[in-house]
mmCIF file with all atom_site columns, C-alpha atoms in Angstrom:
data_model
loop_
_atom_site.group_PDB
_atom_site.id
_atom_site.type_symbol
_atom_site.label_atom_id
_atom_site.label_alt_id
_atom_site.label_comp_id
_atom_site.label_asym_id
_atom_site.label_entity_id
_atom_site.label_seq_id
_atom_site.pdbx_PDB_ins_code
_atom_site.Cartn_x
_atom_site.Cartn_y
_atom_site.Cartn_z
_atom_site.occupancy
_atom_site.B_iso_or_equiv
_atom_site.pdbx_formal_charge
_atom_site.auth_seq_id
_atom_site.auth_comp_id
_atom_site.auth_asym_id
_atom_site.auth_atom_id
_atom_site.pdbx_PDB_model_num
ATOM 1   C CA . UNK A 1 1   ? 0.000   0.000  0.000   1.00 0.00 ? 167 UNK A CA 1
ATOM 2   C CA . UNK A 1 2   ? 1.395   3.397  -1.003  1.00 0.00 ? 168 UNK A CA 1
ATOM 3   C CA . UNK A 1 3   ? 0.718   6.094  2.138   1.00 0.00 ? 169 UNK A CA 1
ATOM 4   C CA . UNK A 1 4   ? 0.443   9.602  1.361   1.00 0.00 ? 170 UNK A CA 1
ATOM 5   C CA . UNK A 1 5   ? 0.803   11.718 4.527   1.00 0.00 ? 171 UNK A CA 1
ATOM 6   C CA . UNK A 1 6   ? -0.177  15.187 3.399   1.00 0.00 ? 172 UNK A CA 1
ATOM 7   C CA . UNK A 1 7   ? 0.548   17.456 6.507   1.00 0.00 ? 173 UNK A CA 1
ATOM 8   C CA . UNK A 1 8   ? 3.957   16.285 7.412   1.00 0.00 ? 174 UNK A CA 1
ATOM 9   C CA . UNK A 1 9   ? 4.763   20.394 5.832   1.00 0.00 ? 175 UNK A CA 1
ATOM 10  C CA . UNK A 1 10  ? 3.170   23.353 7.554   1.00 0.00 ? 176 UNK A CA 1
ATOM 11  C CA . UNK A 1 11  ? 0.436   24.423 5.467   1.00 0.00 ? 177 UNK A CA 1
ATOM 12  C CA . UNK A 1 12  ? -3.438  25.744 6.401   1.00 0.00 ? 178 UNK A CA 1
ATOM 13  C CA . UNK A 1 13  ? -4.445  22.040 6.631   1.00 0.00 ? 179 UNK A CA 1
ATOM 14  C CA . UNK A 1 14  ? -2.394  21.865 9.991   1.00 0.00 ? 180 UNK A CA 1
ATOM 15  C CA . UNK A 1 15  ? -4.627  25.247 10.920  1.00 0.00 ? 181 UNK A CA 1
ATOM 16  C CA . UNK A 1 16  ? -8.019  23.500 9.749   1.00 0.00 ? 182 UNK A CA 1
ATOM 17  C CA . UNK A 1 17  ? -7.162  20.203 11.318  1.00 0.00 ? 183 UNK A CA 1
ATOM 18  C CA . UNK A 1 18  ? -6.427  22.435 15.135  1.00 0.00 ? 184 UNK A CA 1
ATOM 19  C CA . UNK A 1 19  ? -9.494  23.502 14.616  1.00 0.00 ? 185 UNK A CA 1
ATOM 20  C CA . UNK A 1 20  ? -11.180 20.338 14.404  1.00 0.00 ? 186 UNK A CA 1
ATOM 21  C CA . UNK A 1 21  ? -9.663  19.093 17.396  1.00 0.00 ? 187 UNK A CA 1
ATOM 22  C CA . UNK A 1 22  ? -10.198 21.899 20.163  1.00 0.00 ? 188 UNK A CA 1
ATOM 23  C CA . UNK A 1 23  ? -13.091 20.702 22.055  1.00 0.00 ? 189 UNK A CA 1
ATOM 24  C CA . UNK A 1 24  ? -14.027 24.341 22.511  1.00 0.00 ? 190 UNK A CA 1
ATOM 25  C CA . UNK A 1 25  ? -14.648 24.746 18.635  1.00 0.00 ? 191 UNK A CA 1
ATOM 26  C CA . UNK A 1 26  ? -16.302 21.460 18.255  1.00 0.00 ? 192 UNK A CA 1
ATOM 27  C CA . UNK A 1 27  ? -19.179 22.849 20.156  1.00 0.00 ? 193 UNK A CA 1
ATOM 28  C CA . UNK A 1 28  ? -20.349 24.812 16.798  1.00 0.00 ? 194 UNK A CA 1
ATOM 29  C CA . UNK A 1 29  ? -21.165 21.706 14.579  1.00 0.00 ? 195 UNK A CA 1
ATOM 30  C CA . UNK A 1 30  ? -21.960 23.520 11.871  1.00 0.00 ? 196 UNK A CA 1
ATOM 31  C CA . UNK A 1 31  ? -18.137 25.068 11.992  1.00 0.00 ? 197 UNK A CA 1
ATOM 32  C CA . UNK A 1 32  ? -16.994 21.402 12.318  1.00 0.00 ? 198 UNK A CA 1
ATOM 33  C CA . UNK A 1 33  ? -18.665 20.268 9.451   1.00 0.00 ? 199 UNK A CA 1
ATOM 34  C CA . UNK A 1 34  ? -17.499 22.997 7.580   1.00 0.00 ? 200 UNK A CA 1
ATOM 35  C CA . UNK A 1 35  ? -13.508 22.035 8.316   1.00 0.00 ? 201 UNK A CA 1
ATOM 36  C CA . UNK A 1 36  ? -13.955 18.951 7.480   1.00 0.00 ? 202 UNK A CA 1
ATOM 37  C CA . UNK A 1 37  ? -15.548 20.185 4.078   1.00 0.00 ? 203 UNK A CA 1
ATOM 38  C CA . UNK A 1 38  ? -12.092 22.133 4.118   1.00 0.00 ? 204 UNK A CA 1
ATOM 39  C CA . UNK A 1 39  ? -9.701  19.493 4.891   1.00 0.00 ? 205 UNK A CA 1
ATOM 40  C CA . UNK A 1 40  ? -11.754 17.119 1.676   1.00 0.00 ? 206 UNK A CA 1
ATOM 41  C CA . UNK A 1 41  ? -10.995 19.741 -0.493  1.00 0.00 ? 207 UNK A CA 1
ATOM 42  C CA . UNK A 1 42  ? -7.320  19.745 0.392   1.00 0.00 ? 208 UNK A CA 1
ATOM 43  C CA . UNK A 1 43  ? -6.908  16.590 0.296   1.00 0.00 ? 209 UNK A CA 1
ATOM 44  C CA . UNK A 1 44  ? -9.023  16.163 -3.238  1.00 0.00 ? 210 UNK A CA 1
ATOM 45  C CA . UNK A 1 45  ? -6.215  18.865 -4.593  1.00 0.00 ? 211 UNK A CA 1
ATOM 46  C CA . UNK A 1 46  ? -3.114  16.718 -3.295  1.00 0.00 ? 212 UNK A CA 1
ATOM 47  C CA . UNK A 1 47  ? -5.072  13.813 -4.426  1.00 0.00 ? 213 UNK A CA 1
ATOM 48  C CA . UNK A 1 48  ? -6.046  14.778 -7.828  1.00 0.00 ? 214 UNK A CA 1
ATOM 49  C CA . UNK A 1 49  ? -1.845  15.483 -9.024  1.00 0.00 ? 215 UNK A CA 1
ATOM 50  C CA . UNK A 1 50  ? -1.360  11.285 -9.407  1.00 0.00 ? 216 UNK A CA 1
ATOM 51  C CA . UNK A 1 51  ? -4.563  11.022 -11.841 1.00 0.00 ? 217 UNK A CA 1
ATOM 52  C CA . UNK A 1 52  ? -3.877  11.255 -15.128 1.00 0.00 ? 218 UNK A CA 1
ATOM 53  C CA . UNK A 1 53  ? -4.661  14.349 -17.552 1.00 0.00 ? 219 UNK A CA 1
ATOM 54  C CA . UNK A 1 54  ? -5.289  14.573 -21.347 1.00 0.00 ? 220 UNK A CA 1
ATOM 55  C CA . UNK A 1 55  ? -4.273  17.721 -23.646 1.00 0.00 ? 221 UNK A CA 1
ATOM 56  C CA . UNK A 1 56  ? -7.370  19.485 -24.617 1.00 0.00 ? 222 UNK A CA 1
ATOM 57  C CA . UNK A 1 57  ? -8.177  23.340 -26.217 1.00 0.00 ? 223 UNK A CA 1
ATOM 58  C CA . UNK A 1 58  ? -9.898  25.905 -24.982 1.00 0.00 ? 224 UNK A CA 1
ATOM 59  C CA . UNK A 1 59  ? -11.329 28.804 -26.692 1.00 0.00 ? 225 UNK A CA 1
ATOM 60  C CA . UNK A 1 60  ? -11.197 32.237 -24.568 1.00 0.00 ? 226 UNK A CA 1
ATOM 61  C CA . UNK A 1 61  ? -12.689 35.379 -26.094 1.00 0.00 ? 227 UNK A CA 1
ATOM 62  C CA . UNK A 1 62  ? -9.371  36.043 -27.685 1.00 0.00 ? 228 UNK A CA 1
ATOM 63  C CA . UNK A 1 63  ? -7.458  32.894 -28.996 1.00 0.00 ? 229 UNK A CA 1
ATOM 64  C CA . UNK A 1 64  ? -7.208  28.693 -28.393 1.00 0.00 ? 230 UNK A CA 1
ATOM 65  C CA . UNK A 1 65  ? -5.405  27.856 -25.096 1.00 0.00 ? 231 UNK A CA 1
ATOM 66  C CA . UNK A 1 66  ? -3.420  24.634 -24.918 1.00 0.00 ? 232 UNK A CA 1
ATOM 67  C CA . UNK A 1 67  ? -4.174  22.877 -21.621 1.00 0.00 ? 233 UNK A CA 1
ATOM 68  C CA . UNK A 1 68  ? -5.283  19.746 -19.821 1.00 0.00 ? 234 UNK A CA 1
ATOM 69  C CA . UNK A 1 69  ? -7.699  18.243 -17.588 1.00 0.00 ? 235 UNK A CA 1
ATOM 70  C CA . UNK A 1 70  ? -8.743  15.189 -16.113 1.00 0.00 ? 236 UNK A CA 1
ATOM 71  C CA . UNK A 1 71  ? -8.738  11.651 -18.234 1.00 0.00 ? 237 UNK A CA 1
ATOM 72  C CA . UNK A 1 72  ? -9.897  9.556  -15.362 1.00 0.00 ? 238 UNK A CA 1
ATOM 73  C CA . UNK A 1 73  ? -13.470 9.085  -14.244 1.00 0.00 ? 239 UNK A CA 1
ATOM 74  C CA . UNK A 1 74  ? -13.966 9.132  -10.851 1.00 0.00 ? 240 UNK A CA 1
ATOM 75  C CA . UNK A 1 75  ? -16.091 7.678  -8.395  1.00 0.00 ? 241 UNK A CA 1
ATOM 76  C CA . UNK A 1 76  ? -16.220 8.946  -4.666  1.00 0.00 ? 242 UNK A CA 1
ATOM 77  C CA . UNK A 1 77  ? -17.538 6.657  -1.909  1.00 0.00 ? 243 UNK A CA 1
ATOM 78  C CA . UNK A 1 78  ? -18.165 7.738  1.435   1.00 0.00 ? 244 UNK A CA 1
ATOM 79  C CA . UNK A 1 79  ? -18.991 5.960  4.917   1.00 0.00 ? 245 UNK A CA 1
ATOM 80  C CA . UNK A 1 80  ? -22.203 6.964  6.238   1.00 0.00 ? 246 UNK A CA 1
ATOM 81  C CA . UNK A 1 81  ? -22.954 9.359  8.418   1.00 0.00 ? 247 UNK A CA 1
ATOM 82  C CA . UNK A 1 82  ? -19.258 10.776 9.571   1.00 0.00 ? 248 UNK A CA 1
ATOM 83  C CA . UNK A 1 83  ? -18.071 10.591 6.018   1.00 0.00 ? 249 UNK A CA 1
ATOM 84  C CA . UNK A 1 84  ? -20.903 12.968 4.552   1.00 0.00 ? 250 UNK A CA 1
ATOM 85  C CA . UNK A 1 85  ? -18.757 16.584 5.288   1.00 0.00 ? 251 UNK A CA 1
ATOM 86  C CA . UNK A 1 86  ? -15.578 14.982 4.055   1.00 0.00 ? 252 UNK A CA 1
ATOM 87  C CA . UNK A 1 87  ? -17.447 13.856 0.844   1.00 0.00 ? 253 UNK A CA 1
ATOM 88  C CA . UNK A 1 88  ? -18.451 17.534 0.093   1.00 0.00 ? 254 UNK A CA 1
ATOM 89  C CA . UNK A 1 89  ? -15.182 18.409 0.519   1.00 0.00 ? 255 UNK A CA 1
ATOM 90  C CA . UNK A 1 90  ? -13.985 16.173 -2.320  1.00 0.00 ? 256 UNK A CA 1
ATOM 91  C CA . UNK A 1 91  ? -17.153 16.851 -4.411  1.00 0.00 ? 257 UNK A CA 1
ATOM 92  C CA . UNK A 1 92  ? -16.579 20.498 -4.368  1.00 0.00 ? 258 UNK A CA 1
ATOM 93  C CA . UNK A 1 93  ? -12.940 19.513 -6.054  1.00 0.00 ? 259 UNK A CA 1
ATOM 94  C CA . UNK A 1 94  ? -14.589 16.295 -8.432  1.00 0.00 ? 260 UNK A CA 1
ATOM 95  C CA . UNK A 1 95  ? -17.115 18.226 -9.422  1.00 0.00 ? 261 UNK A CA 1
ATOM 96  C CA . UNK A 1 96  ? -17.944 15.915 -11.770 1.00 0.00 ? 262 UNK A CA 1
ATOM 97  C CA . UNK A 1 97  ? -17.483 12.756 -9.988  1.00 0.00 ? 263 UNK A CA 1
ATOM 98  C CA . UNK A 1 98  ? -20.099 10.121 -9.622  1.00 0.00 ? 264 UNK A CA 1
ATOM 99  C CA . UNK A 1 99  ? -20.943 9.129  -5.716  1.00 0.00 ? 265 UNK A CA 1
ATOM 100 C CA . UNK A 1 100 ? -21.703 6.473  -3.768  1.00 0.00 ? 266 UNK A CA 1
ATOM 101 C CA . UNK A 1 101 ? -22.811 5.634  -0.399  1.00 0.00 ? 267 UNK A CA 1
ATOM 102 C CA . UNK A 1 102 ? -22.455 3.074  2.563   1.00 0.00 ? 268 UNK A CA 1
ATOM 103 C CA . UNK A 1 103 ? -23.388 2.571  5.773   1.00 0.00 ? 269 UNK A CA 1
ATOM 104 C CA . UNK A 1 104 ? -21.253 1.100  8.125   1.00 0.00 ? 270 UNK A CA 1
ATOM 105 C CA . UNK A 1 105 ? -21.319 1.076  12.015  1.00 0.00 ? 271 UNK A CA 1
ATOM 106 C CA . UNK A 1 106 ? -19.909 -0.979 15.349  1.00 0.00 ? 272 UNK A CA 1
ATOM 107 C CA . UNK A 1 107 ? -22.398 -3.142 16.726  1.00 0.00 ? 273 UNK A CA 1
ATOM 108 C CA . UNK A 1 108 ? -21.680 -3.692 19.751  1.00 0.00 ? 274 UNK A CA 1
ATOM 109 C CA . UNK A 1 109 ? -23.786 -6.987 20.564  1.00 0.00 ? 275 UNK A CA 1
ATOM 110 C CA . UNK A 1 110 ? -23.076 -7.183 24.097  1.00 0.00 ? 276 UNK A CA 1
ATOM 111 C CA . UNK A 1 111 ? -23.350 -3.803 25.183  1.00 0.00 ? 277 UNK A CA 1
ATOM 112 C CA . UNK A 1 112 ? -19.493 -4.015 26.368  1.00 0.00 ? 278 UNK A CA 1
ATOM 113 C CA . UNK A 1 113 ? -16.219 -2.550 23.940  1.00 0.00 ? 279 UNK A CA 1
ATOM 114 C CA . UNK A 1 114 ? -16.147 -6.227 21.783  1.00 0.00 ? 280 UNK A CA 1
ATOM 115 C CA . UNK A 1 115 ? -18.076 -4.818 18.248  1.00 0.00 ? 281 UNK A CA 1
ATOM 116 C CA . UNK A 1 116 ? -18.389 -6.597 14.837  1.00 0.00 ? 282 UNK A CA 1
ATOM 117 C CA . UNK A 1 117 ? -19.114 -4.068 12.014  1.00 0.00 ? 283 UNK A CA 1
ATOM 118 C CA . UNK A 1 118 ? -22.357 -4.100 9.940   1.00 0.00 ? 284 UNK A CA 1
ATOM 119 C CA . UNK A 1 119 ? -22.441 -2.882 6.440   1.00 0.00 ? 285 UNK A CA 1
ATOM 120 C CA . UNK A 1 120 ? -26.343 -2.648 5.687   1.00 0.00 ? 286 UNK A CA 1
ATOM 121 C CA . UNK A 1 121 ? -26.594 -0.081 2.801   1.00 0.00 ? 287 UNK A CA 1
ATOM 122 C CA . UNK A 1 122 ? -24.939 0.241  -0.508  1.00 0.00 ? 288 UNK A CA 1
ATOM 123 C CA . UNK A 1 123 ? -25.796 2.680  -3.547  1.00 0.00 ? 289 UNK A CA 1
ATOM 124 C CA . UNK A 1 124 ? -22.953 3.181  -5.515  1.00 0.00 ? 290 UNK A CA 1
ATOM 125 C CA . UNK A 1 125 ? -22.659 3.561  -9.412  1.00 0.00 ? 291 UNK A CA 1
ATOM 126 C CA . UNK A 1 126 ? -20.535 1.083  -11.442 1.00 0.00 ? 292 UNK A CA 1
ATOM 127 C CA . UNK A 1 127 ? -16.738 2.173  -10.672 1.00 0.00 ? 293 UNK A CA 1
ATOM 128 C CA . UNK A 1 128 ? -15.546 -0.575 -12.992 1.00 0.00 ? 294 UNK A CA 1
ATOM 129 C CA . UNK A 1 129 ? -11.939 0.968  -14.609 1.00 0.00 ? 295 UNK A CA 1
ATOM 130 C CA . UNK A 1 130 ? -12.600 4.180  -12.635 1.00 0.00 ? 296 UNK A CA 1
ATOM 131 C CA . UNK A 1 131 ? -10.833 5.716  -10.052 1.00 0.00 ? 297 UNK A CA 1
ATOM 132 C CA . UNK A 1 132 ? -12.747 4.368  -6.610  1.00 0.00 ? 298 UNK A CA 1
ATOM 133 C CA . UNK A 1 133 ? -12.140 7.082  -3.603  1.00 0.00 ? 299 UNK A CA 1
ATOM 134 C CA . UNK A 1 134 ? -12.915 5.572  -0.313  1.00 0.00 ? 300 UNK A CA 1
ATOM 135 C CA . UNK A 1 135 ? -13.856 8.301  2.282   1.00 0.00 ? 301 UNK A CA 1
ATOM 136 C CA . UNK A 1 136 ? -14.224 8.097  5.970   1.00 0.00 ? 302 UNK A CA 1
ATOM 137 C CA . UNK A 1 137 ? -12.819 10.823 8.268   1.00 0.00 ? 303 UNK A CA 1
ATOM 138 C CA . UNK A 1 138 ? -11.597 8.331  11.025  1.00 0.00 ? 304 UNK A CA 1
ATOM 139 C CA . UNK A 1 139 ? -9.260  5.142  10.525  1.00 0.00 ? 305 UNK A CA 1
ATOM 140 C CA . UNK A 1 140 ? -9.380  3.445  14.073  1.00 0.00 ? 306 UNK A CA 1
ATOM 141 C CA . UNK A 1 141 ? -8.881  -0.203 13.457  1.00 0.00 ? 307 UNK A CA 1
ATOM 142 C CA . UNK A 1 142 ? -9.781  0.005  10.378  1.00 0.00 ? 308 UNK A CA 1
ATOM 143 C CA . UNK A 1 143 ? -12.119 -2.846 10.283  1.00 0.00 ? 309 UNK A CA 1
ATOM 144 C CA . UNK A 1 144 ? -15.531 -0.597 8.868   1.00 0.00 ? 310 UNK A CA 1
ATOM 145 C CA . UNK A 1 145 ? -13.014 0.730  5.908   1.00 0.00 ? 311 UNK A CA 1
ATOM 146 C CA . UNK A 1 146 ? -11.973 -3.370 4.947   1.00 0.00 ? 312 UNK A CA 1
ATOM 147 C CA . UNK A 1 147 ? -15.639 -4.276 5.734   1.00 0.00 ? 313 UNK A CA 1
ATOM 148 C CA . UNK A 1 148 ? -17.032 -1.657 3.130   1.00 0.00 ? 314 UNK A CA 1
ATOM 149 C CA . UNK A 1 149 ? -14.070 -2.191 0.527   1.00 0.00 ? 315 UNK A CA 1
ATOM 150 C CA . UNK A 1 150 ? -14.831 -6.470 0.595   1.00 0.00 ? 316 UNK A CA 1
ATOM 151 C CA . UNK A 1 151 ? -18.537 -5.854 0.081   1.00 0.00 ? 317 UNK A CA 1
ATOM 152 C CA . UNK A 1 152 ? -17.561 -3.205 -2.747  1.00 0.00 ? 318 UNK A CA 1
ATOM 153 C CA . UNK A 1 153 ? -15.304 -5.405 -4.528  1.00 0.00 ? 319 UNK A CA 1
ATOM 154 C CA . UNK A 1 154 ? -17.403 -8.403 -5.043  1.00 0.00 ? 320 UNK A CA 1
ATOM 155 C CA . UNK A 1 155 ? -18.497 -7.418 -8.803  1.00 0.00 ? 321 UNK A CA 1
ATOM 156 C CA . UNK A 1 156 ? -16.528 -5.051 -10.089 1.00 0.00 ? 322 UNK A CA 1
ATOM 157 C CA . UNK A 1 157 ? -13.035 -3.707 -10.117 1.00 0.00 ? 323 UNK A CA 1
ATOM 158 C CA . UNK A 1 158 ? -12.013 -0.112 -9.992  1.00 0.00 ? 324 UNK A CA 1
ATOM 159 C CA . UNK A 1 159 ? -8.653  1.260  -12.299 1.00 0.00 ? 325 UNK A CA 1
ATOM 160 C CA . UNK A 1 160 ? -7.003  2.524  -8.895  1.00 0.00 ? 326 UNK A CA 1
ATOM 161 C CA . UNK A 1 161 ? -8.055  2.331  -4.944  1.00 0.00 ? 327 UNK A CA 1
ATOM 162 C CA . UNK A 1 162 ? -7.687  5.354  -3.184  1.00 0.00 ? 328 UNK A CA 1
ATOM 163 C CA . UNK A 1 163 ? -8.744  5.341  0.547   1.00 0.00 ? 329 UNK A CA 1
ATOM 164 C CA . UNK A 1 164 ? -8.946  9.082  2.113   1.00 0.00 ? 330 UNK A CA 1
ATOM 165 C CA . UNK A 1 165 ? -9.204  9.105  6.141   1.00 0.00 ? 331 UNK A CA 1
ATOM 166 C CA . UNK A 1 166 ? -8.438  12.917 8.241   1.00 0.00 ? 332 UNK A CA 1
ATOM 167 C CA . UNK A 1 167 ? -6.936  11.111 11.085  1.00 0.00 ? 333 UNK A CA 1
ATOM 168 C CA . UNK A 1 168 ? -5.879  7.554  11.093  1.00 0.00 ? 334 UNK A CA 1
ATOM 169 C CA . UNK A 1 169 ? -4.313  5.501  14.182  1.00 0.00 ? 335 UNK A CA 1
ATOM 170 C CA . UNK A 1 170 ? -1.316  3.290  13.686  1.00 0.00 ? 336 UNK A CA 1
ATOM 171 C CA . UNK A 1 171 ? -3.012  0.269  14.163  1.00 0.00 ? 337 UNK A CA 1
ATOM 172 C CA . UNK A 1 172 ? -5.792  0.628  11.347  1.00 0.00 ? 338 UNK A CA 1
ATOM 173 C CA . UNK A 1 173 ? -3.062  1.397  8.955   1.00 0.00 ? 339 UNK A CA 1
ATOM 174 C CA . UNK A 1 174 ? -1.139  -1.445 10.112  1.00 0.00 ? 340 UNK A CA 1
ATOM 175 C CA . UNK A 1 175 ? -4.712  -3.520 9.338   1.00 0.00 ? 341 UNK A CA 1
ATOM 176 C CA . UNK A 1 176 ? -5.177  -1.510 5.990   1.00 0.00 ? 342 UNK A CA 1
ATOM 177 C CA . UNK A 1 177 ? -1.703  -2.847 4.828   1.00 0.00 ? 343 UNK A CA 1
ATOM 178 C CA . UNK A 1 178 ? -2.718  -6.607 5.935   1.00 0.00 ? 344 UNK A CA 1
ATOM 179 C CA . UNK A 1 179 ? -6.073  -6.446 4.615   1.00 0.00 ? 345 UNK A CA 1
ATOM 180 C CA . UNK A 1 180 ? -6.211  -4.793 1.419   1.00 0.00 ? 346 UNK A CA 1
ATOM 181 C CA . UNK A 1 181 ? -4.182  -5.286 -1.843  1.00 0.00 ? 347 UNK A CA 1
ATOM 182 C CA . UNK A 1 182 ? -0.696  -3.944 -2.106  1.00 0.00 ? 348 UNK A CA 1
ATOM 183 C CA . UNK A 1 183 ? -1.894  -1.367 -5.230  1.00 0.00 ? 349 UNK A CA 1
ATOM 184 C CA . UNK A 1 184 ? -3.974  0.648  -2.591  1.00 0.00 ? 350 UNK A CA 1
ATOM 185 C CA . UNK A 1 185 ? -3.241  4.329  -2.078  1.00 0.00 ? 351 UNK A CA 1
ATOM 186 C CA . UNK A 1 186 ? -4.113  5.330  1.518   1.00 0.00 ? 352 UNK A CA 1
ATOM 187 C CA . UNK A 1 187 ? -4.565  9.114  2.010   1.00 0.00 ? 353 UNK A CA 1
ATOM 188 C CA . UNK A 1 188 ? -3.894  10.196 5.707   1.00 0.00 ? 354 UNK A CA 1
ATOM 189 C CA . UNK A 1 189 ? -4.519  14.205 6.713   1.00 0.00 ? 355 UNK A CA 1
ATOM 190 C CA . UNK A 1 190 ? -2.673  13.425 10.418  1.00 0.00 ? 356 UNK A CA 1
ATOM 191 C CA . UNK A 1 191 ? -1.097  10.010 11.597  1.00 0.00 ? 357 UNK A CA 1
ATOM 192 C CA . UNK A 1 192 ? -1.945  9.869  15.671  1.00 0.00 ? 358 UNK A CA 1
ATOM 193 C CA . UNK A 1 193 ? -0.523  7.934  18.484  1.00 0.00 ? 359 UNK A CA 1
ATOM 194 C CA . UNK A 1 194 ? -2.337  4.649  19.271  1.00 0.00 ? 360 UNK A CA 1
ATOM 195 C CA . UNK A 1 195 ? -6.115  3.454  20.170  1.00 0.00 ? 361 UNK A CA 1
ATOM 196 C CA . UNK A 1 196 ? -6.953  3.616  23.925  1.00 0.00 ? 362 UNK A CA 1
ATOM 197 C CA . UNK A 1 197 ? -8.713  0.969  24.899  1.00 0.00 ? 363 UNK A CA 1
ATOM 198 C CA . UNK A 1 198 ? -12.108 1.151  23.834  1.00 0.00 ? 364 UNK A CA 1
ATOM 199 C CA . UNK A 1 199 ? -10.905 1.257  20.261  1.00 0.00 ? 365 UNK A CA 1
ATOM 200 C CA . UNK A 1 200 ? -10.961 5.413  19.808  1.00 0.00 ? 366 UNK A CA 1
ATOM 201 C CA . UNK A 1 201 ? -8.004  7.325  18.416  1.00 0.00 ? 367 UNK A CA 1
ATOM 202 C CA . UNK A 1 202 ? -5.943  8.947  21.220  1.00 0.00 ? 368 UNK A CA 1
ATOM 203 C CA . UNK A 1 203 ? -5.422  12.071 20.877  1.00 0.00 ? 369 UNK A CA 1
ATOM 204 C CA . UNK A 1 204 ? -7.824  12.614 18.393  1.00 0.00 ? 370 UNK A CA 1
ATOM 205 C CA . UNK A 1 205 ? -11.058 14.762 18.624  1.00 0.00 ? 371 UNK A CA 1
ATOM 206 C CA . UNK A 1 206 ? -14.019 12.394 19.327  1.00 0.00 ? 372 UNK A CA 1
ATOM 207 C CA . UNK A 1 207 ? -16.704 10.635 17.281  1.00 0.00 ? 373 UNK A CA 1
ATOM 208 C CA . UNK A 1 208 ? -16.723 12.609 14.081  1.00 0.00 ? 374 UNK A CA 1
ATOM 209 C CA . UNK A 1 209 ? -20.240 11.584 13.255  1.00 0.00 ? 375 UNK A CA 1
ATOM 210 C CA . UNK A 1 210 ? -21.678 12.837 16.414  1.00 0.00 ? 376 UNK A CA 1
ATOM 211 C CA . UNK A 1 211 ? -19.825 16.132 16.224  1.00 0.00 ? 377 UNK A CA 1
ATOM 212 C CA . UNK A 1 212 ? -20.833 17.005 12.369  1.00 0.00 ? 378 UNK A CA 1
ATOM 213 C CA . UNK A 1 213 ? -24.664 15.623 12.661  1.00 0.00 ? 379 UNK A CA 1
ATOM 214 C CA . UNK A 1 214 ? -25.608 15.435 16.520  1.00 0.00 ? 380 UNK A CA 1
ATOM 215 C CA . UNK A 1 215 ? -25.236 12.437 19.002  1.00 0.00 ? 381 UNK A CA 1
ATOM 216 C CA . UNK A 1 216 ? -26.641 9.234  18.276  1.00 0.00 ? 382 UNK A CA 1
ATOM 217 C CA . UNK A 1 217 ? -28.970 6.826  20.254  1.00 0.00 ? 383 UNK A CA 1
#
């Protein structure tokens, strides 16, 4: 798997992603949502420089410009609910791109920290030869992203995998890199410290979902 981390340089992703974290900002959700709409977009620009372009003209009111744009078709795929903001963040870039949705969730059967994930919703478009973008803002374990990507690839197969996370724990990429083929590209915003013990990125910034769309029962 090739692993593109993206704010290793100073840049106003660092600033967006503080922002995200300070438990005194999270308390406007509709700011949160909108940083994480920021960070997509970032990350959609980095993103978008290892597709591959044609050579195309373009009339202007005064002459033909020589340019390019995009040759790949592109299919973006989000994680429901905590993916949603971080989809319109790459939308806003892929203008053009088709979209798809699933839902996937920990189920805790128990009622104690074991969980198994459920996927229970797909509606996706045909990514066959496309470029497939994967997006969920949190990589914990990183069972829900292997869970969706195994129930994705059961009829079709996409040109190139990308998998876009804002913050991802050591141990999910670790599981990424076990669990998915080797041509992957994983797309990490920040790289954190560890998961505590109930599974949640330390030091992260909470359950993205709840933050961006309310708390859950």
């Amino acid at each position: 798997m090739q692993i593109h981390y993206i704010s290793e340089n100073n840049s106003i992703l660092n600033h967006f992603l503080a922002q995200i974290r300070d438990v005194s900002i999270q308390k406007d959700s509709m700011r949160f949502r909108k940083n994480i709409e920021r960070i997509g977009e970032i990350m959609a620009y980095e993103l978008s420089k290892t597709l591959e372009y044609k050579a195309i003209e373009v009339q202007t009111p005064l002459a033909l410009k020589k340019t390019t744009t995009i040759a790949d078709n592109v299919v973006l795929c989000s994680i429901l609910r905590a993916g949603l903001a971080l989809h319109t963040g790459f939308l806003n870039i892929f203008d053009n791109a088709e979209n798809g949705f699933v839902s996937a969730y920990r189920h805790h059967k128990n009622n104690d920290d074991e969980f198994e994930i459920l996927v229970e919703y797909q509606a996706a478009p045909s990514f066959e030869n496309k470029n497939l973008i994967l997006i969920d803002p949190m990589l914990a374990t990183g069972q829900s992203i292997v869970a969706v990507f195994n129930k994705l690839m059961t009829e079709e197969t996409p040109k190139e995998i990308h998998i876009a996370v804002v913050i991802a724990a050591p141990e999910g990429i670790a599981f990424l890199e076990k669990n998915l083929p080797s041509n992957c590209h994983l797309w990490v915003a920040a790289l954190d410290e560890k998961l505590n013990e109930k599974n949640y990125i330390v030091p992260g910034l909470g359950d993205a979902g709840d933050l961006a769309y309310g708390n859950k029962l």
